[in-house]
Coordinates of C-alpha atoms and ligand atoms in Angstrom, one line a residue:
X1 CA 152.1 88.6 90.9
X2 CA 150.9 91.4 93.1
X3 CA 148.0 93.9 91.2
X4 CA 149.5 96.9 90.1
X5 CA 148.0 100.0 92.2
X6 CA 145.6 100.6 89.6
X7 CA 144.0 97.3 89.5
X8 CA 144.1 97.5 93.1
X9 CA 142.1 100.9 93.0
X10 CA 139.9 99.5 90.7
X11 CA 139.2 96.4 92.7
X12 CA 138.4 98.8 95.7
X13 CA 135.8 100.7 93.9
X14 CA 133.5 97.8 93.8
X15 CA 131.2 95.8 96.2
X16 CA 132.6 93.0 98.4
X17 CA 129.3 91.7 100.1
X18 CA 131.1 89.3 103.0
X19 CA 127.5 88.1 104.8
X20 CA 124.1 87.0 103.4
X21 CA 120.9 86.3 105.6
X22 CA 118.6 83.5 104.0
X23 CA 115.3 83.5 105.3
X24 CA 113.2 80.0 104.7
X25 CA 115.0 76.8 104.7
X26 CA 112.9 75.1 102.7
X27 CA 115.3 73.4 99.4
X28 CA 115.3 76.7 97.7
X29 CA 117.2 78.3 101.1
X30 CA 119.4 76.1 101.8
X31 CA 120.4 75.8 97.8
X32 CA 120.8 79.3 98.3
X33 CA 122.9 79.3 101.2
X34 CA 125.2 76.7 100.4
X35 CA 126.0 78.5 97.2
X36 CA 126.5 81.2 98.9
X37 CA 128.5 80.0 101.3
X38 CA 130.4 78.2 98.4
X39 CA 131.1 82.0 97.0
X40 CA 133.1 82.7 100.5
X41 CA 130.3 84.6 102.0
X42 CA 129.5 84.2 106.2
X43 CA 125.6 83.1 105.8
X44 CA 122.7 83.2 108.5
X45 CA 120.1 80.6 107.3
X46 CA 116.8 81.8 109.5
X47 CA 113.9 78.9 109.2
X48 CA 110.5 79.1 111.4
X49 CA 110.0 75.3 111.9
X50 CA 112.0 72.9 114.4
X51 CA 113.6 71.3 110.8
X52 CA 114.9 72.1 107.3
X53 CA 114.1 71.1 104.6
X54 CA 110.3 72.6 103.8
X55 CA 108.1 70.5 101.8
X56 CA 111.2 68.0 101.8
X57 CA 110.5 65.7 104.8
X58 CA 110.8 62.8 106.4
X59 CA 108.3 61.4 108.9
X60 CA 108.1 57.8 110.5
X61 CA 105.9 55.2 110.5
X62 CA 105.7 51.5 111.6
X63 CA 109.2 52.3 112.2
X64 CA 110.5 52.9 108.6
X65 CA 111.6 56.2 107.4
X66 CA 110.1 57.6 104.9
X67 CA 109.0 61.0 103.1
X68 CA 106.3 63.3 104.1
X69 CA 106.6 65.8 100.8
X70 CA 108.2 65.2 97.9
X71 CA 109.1 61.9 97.2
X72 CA 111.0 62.3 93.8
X73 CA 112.7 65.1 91.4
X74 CA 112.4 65.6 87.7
X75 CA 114.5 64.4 85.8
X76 CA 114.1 66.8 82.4
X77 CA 116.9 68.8 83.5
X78 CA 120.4 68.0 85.5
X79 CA 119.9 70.3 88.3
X80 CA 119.0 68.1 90.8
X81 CA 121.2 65.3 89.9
X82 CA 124.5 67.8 89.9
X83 CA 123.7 69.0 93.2
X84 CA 123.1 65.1 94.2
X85 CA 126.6 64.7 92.9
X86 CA 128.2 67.5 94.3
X87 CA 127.0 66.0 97.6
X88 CA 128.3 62.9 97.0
X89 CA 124.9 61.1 97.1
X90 CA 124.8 60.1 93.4
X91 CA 125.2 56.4 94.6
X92 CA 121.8 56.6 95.8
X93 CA 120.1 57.6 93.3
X94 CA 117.0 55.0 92.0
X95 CA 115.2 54.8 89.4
X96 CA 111.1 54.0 90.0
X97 CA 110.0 50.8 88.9
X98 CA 108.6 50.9 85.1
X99 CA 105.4 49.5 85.7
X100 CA 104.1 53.2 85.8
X101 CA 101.0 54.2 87.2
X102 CA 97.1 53.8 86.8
X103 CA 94.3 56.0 86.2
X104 CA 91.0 55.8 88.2
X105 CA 87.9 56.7 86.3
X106 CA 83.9 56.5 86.6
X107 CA 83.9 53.3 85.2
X108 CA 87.1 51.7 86.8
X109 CA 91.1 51.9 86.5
X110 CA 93.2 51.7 84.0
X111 CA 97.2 51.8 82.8
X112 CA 97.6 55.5 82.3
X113 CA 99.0 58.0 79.5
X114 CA 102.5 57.2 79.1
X115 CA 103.1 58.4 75.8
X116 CA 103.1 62.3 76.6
X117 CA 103.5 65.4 78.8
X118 CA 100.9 66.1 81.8
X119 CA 98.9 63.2 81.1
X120 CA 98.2 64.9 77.0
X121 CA 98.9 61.6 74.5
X122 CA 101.7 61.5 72.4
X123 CA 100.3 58.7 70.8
X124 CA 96.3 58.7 70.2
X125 CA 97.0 54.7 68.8
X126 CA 97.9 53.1 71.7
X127 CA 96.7 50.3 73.2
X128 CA 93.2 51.4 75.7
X129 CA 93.0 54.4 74.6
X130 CA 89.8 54.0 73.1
X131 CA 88.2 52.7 75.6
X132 CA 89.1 55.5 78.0
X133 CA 87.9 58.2 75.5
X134 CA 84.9 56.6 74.2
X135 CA 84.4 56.6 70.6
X136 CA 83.2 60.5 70.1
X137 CA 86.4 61.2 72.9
X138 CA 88.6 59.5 70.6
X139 CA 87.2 60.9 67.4
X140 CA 87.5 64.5 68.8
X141 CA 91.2 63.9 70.2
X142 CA 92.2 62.5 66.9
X143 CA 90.9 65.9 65.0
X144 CA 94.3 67.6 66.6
X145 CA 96.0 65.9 63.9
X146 CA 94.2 67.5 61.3
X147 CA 93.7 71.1 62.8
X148 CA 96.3 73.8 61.6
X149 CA 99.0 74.4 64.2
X150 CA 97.7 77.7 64.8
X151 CA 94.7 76.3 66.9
X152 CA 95.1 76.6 70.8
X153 CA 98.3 78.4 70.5
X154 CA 97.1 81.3 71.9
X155 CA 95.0 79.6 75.0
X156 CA 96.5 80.4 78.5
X157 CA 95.5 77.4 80.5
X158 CA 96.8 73.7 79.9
X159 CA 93.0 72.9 79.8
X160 CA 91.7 75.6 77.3
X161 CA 95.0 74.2 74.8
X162 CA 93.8 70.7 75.5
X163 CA 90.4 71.4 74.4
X164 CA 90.7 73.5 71.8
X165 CA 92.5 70.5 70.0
X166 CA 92.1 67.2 71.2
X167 CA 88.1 68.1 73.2
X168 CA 86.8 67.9 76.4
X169 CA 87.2 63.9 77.3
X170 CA 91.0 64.5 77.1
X171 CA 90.8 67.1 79.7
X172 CA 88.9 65.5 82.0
X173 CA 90.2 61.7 81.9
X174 CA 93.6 62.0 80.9
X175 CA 95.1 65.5 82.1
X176 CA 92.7 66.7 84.8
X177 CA 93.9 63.3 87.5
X178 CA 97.6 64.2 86.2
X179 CA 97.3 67.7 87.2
X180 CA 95.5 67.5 89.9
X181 CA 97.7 64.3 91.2
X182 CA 100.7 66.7 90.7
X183 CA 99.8 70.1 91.1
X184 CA 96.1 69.9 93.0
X185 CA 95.2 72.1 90.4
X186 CA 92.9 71.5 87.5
X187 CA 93.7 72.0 84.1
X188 CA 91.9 75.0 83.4
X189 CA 93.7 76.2 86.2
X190 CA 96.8 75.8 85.2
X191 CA 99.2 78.2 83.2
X192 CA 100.7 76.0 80.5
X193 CA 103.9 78.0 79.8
X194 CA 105.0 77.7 83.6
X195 CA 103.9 74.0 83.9
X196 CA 104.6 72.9 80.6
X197 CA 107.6 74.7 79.0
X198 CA 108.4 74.3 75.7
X199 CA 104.9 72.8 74.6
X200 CA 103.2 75.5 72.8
X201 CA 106.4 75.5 71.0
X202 CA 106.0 72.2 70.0
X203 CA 103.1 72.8 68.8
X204 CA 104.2 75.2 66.4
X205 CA 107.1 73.3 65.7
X206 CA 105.4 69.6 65.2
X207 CA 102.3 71.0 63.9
X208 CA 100.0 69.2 66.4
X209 CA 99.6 68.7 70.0
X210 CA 100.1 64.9 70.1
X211 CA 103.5 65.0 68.6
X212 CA 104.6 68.1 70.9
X213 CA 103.7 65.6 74.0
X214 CA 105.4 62.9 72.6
X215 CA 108.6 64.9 71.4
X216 CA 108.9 66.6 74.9
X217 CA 108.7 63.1 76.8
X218 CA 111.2 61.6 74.5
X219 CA 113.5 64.7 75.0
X220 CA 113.8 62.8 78.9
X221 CA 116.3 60.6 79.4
X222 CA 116.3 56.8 78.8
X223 CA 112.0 57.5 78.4
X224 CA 112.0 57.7 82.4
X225 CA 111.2 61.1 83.7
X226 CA 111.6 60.9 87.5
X227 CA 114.0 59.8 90.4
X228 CA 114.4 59.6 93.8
X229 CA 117.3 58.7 96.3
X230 CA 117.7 55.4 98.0
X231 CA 116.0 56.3 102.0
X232 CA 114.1 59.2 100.0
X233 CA 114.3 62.9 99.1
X234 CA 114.5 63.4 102.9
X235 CA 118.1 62.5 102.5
X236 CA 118.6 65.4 100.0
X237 CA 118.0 67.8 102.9
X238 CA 119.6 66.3 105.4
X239 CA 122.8 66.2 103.4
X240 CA 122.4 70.3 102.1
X241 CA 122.1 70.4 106.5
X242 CA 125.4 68.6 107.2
X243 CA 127.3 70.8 104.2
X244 CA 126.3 73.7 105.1
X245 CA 127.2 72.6 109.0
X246 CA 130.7 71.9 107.7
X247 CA 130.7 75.3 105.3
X248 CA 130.3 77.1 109.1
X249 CA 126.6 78.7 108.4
X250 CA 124.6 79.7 110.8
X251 CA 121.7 77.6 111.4
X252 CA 118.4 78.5 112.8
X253 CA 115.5 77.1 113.4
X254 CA 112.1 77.4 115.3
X255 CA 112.4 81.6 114.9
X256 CA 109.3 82.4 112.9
X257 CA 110.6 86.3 111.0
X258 CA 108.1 88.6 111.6
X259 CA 110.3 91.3 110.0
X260 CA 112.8 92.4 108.1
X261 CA 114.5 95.9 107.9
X262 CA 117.5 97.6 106.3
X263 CA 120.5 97.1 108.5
X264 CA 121.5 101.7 109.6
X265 CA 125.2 99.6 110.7
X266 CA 125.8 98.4 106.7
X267 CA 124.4 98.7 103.7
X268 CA 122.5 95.8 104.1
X269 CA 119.6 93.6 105.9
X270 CA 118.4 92.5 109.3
X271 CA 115.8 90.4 110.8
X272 CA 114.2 92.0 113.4
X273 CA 111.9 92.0 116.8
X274 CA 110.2 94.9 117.5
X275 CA 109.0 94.9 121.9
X276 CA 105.8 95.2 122.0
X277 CA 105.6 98.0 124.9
X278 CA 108.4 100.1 123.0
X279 CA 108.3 99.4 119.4
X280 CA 112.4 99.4 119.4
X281 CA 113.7 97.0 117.3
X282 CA 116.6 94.0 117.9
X283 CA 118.5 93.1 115.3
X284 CA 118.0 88.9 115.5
X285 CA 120.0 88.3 112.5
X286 CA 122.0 90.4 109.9
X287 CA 123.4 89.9 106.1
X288 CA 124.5 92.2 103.8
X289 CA 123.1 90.5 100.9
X290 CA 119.4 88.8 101.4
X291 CA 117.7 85.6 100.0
X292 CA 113.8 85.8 100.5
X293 CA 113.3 81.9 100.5
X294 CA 110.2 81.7 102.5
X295 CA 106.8 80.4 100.7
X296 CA 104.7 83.3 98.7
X297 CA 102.4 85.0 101.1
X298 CA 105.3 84.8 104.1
X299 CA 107.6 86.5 101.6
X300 CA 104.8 89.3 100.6
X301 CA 104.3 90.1 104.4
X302 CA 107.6 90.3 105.0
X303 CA 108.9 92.5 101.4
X304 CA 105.8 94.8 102.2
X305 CA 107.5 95.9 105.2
X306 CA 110.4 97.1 103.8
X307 CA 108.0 98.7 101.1
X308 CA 104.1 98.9 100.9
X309 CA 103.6 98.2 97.1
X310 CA 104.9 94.3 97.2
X311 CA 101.5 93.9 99.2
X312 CA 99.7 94.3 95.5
X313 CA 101.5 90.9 94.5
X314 CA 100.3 89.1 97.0
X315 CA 100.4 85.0 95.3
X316 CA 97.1 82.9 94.6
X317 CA 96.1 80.7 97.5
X318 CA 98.5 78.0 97.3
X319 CA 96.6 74.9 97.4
X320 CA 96.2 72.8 100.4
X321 CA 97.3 68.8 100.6
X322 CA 96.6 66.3 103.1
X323 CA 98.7 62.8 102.8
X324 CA 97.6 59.8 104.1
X325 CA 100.2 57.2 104.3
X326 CA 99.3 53.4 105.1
X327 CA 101.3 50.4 106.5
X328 CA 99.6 47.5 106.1
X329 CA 99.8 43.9 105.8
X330 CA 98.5 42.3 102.7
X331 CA 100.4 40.2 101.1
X332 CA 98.0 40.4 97.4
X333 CA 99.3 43.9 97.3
X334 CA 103.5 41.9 96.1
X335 CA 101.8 41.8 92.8
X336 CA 101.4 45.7 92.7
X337 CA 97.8 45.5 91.1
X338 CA 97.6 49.1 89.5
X339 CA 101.6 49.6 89.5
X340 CA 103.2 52.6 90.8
X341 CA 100.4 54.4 91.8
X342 CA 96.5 55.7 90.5
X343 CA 95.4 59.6 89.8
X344 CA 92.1 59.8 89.9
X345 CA 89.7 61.4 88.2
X346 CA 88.0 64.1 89.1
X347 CA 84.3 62.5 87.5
X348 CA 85.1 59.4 89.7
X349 CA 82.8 59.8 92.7
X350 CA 83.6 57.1 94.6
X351 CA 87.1 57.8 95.9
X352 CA 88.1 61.0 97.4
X353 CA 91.6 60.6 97.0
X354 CA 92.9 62.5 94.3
X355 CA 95.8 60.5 94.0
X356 CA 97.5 57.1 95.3
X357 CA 101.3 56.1 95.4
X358 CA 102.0 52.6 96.1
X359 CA 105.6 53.5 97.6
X360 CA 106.6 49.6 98.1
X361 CA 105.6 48.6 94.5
X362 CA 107.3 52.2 92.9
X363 CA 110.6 52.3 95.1
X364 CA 112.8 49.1 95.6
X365 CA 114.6 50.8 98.8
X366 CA 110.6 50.9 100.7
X367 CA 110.3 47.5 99.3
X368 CA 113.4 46.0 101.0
X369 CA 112.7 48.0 104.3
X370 CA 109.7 46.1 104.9
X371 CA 109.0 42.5 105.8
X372 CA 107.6 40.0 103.5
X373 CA 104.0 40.9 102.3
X374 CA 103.5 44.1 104.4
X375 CA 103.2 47.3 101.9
X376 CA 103.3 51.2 102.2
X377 CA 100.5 53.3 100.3
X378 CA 100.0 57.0 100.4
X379 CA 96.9 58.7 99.4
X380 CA 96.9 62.6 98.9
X381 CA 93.7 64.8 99.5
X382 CA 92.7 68.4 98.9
X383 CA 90.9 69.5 95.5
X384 CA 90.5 73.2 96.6
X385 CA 92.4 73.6 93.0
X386 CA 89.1 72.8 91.2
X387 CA 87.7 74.9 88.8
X388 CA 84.4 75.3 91.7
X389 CA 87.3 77.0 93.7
X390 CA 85.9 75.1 96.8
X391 CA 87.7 73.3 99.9
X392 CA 88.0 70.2 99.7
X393 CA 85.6 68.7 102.6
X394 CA 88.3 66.1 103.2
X395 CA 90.6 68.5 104.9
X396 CA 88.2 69.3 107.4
X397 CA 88.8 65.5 108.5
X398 CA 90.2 64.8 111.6
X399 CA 93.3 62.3 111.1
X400 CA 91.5 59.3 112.3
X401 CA 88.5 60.3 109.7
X402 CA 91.4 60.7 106.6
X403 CA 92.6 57.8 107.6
X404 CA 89.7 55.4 107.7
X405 CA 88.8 56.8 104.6
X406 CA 92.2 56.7 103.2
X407 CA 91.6 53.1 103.8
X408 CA 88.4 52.3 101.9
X409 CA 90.1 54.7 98.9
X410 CA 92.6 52.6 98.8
X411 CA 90.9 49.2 98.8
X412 CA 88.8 50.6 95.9
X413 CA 92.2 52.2 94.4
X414 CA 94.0 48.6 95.0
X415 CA 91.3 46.3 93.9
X416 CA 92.2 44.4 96.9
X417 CA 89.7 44.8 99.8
X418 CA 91.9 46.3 102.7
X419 CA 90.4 45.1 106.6
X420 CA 90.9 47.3 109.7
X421 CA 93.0 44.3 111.1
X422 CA 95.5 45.0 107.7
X423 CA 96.6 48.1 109.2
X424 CA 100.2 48.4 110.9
X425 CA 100.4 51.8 111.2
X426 CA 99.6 55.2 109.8
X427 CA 100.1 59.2 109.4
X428 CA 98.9 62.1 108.4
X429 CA 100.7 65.3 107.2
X430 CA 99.0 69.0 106.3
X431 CA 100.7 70.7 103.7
X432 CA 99.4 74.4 103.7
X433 CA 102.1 76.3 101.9
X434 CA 104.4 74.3 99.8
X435 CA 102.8 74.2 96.4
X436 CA 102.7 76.7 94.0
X437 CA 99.6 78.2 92.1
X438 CA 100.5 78.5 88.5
X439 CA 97.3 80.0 87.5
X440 CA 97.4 82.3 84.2
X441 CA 99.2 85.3 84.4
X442 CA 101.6 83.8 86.8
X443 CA 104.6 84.1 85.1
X444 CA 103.6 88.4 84.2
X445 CA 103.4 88.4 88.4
X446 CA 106.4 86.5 88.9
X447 CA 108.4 89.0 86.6
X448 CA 107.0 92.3 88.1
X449 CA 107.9 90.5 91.4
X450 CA 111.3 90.1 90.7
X451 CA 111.9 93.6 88.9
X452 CA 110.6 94.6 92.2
X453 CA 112.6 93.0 94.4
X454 CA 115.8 93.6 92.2
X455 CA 115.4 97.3 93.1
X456 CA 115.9 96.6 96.4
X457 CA 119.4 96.9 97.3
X458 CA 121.7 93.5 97.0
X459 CA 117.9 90.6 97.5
X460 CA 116.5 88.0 95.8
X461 CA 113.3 85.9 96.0
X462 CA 113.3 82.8 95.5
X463 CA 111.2 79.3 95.7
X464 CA 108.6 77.2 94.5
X465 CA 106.1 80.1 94.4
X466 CA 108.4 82.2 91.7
X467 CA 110.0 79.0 90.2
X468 CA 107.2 76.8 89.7
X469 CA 106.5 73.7 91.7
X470 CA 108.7 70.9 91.7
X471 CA 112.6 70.5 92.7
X472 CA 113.8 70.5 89.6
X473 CA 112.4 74.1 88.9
X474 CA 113.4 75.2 92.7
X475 CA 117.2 73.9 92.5
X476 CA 117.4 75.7 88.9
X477 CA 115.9 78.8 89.4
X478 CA 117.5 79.2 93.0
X479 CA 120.9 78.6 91.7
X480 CA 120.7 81.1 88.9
X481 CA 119.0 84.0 90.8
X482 CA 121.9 83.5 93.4
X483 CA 124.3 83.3 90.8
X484 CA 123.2 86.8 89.3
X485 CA 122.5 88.3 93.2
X486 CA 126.4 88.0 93.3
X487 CA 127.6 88.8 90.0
X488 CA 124.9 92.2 90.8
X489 CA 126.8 92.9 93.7
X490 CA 130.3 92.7 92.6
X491 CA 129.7 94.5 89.7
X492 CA 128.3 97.6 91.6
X493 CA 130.1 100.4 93.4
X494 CA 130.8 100.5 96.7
X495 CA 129.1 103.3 98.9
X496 CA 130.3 105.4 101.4
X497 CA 128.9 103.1 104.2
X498 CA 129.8 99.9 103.0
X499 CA 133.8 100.0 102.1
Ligands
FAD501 C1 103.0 66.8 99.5 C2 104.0 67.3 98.5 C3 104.6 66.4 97.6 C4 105.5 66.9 96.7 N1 106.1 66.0 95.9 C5 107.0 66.4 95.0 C6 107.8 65.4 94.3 O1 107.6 64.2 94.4 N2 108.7 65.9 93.4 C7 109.0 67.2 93.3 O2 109.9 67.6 92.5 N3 108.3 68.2 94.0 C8 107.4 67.8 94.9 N4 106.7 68.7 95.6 C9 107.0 70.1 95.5 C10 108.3 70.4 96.1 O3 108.5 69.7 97.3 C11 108.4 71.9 96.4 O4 108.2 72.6 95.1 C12 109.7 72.4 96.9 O5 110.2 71.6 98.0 C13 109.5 73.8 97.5 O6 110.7 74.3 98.1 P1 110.8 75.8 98.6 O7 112.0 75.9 99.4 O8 110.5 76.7 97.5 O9 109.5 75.9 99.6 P2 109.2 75.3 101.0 O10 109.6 73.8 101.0 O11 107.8 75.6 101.3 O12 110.1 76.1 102.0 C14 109.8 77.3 102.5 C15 110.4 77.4 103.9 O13 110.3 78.7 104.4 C16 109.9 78.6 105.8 N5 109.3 79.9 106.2 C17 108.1 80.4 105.8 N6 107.9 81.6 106.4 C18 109.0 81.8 107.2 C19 109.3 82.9 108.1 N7 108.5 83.9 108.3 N8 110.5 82.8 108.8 C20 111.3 81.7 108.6 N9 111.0 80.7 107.8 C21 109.9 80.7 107.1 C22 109.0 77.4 105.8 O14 108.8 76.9 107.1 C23 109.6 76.5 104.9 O15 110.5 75.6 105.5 C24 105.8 68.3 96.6 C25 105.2 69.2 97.5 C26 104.3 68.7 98.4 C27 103.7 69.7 99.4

């Protein structure tokens, strides 16, 4: 059926964006410009580095593959695992091994808090936990059970909740190597509402903190609350690359924007080059619709060119993470001595590492890469998130230094002395922008941000910075902020200059 002339006028009268320009190509851009290439638009996907894919990399090492960010998704929520399925990878998706993960201490390691949320127990009987607390620790975290509900609820950080109703040992043995392991942050750093959603409700709801951790882990599925795909997260990346090769969008890499503008031609945006003897300006790359998917400070310099005020939301620092990842041959490590991995705490003096992963003991595709009794560990470095605010002296390391000491962290991690000779092979990789900095008042700056950027004509911003980290939070928020970005635009009227 043909529209009637009416419907066709009416059709006319509204917005048809045909182009978008995405700059960052980090998960969040090229979520975003796959789904917007999925809604018919022509997209221009702008990244600064030789590759895709952000803080979702691959790097190798004694010849094996593997990834030099993120390493796993969440799996709280679908959103990851659809978009795995839409790109036909769900057949690689692997589950970690159960044996979970350690915790290093002062006085030594030990199997860590499975029970709850962020390291908080859901269960102050369990096995060890006494002896982790102390007996005062354990005494003080089991007075959460008899507080009213109303304590802590109004705390902003994860460690002023924690310590309000379960006490100070808590904090700093339990939650402070989770948080710091995930986030670099410390507790009392952290926002709990943006890394913790849903628990102060709990609280409310469950009348203490221990049964709001516990019902929030068992709201994940099958008790297991992360995944990965076979070959690593790398994969996810490379397979958003090849669909949005086939979906015909512009790809560009190694062009670092230095500014954006409107676009006079359309009503819409263009990265730009300005000469440096002139100050004319070449349009580089044009969209009518934009996606700011560049890290927080990139995407303030950028929006504060188009207007000055964005420069007032200009994020926290994000933290800074160095990874050292280990090959080596040592056949005691088959036994995976402290399971998946260790956090360590930040009272535990000997070991710099904040956190360990033993990849061949947690991931049965490493394991089967590699030949008998030769293992992969990664250690990550960088407390600058500590309450002190300080940076960590690790990161001033060359990579021969991290990795020597990576090596002696890892022996004392391990419980299994690891000699220079042990060592295949090794890396480093400097993460300087990828993770966010949830501190309080985050989520007030993330929604001025985006009322902000809504009232620029037909953008969004989006990423780990606004979203929270993690890819679970990234894929979600990305998808829905596109989502809206086109419903916006084909629900207002066309201008003169854009028919
Ligand atoms: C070491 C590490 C381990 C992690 N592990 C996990 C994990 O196991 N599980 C998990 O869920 N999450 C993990 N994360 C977090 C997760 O990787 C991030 O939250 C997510 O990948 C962020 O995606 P993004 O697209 O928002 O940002 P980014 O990945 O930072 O992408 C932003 C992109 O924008 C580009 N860019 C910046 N400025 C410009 C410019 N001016 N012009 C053009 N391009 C520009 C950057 O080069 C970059 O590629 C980890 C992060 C790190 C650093």
């Amino acid at each position: 059926m043909t529209p009637s002339s009416d419907e066709h006028q009416s059709a006319t009268k509204y917005r048809r964006a045909r182009s978008a320009l995405v700059v960052g190509g980090g998960v969040a851009g090229l979520v975003a410009a796959r789904d917007l290439a999925i809604a018919g638009l022509r997209v221009t996907l702008v990244e600064s580095r030789p590759q895709f894919g952000g803080a979702v990399g691959s790097h190798m090492v004694a010849d094996l593959v593997l990834d030099s960010g993120a390493e796993s998704f969440a799996t709280r929520t679908d959103d990851v695992a659809d978009l795995i399925k839409e790109l036909g990878l769900t057949g690689r998706v692997c589950a970690p091994n159960q044996a979970g993960s350690w915790v290093y201490l002062a006085d030594g390691a030990r199997p860590g808090e499975r029970s709850g949320v962020l390291g908080i127990p859901g269960d102050l009987d369990r096995e060890g936990l006494r002896e982790t607390l102390g007996k005062y620790g354990m005494w003080r975290a089991k007075l959460d059970l008899k507080r009213p509900a109303r304590v802590g609820v109004k705390a902003k950080t994860v460690g002023e909740l924690v310590r309000a109703r379960m006490g100070a040992a808590v904090v700093e043995k339990l939650v402070a190597p989770f948080t710091l392991g995930v986030h670099s942050l410390h507790p009392d750093e952290l926002d709990v509402d943006t890394v913790a959603p849903g628990l102060r409700k709990a609280l409310q709801e469950c009348g203490s903190l221990t049964a709001a951790a516990a019902s929030l882990r068992q709201a994940t599925p099958a008790g297991q609350n992360v995944a990965s795909l076979s070959g690593g997260m790398n994969v996810l990346a490379e397979a958003l690359v090849r669909d949005l090769t086939t979906r015909g969008v512009k790809l560009v890499t190694g062009y670092d924007v230095l500014a954006l503008d409107r676009d006079p031609r359309r009503s819409g945006w263009m990265v730009v080059q300005r000469q440096p003897d002139t100050g004319d300006k070449t349009a580089i790359a044009r969209g009518e619709l934009l996606v700011m998917a560049a890290d927080g400070s990139s995407a303030i310099r950028l929006l504060s060119g188009v207007d000055r005020d964005f420069a007032q939301l200009q994020p926290d620092p994000s933290p800074k993470v160095a990874l050292a990842t280990l090959v080596v041959d040592r056949p005691e490590l088959d036994a995976a001595p402290r399971g998946t991995g260790v956090l360590v705490a930040p009272d535990a003096k000997d070991v710099r590492a904040k956190a360990m992963t033993h990849a061949s003991a947690k991931w049965q595709w490493v394991r089967d890469a590699l030949p008998a009794g030769r293992h992969v560990v990664r250690l990550s470095y960088g407390r600058g998130g500590e309450k002190d605010n300080q940076v960590s002296p690790e990161l001033a390391l060359t990579d021969e230094q991290l990795v020597t000491l990576a090596m002696r962290d890892a022996s004392t991690l391990l419980g299994v002395r690891l000699r220079p000779q042990d060592l295949v092979d090794a890396d480093v990789v400097r993460w300087e922008q990828a993770l966010s900095r949830p501190s309080p008042g985050h989520r007030d700056r993330v929604v001025r941000l985006r009322e902000d950027v809504a009232k620029l004509p037909a953008a969004v911003a989006v990423g780990a910075w606004l979203a929270g980290t993690g890819l679970a939070a990234v894929v979600k928020d990305t998808r829905r902020e596109v989502a809206e970005l086109l419903e916006r635009e084909a629900a207002s009227p066309a201008t003169d200059d854009h028919p």
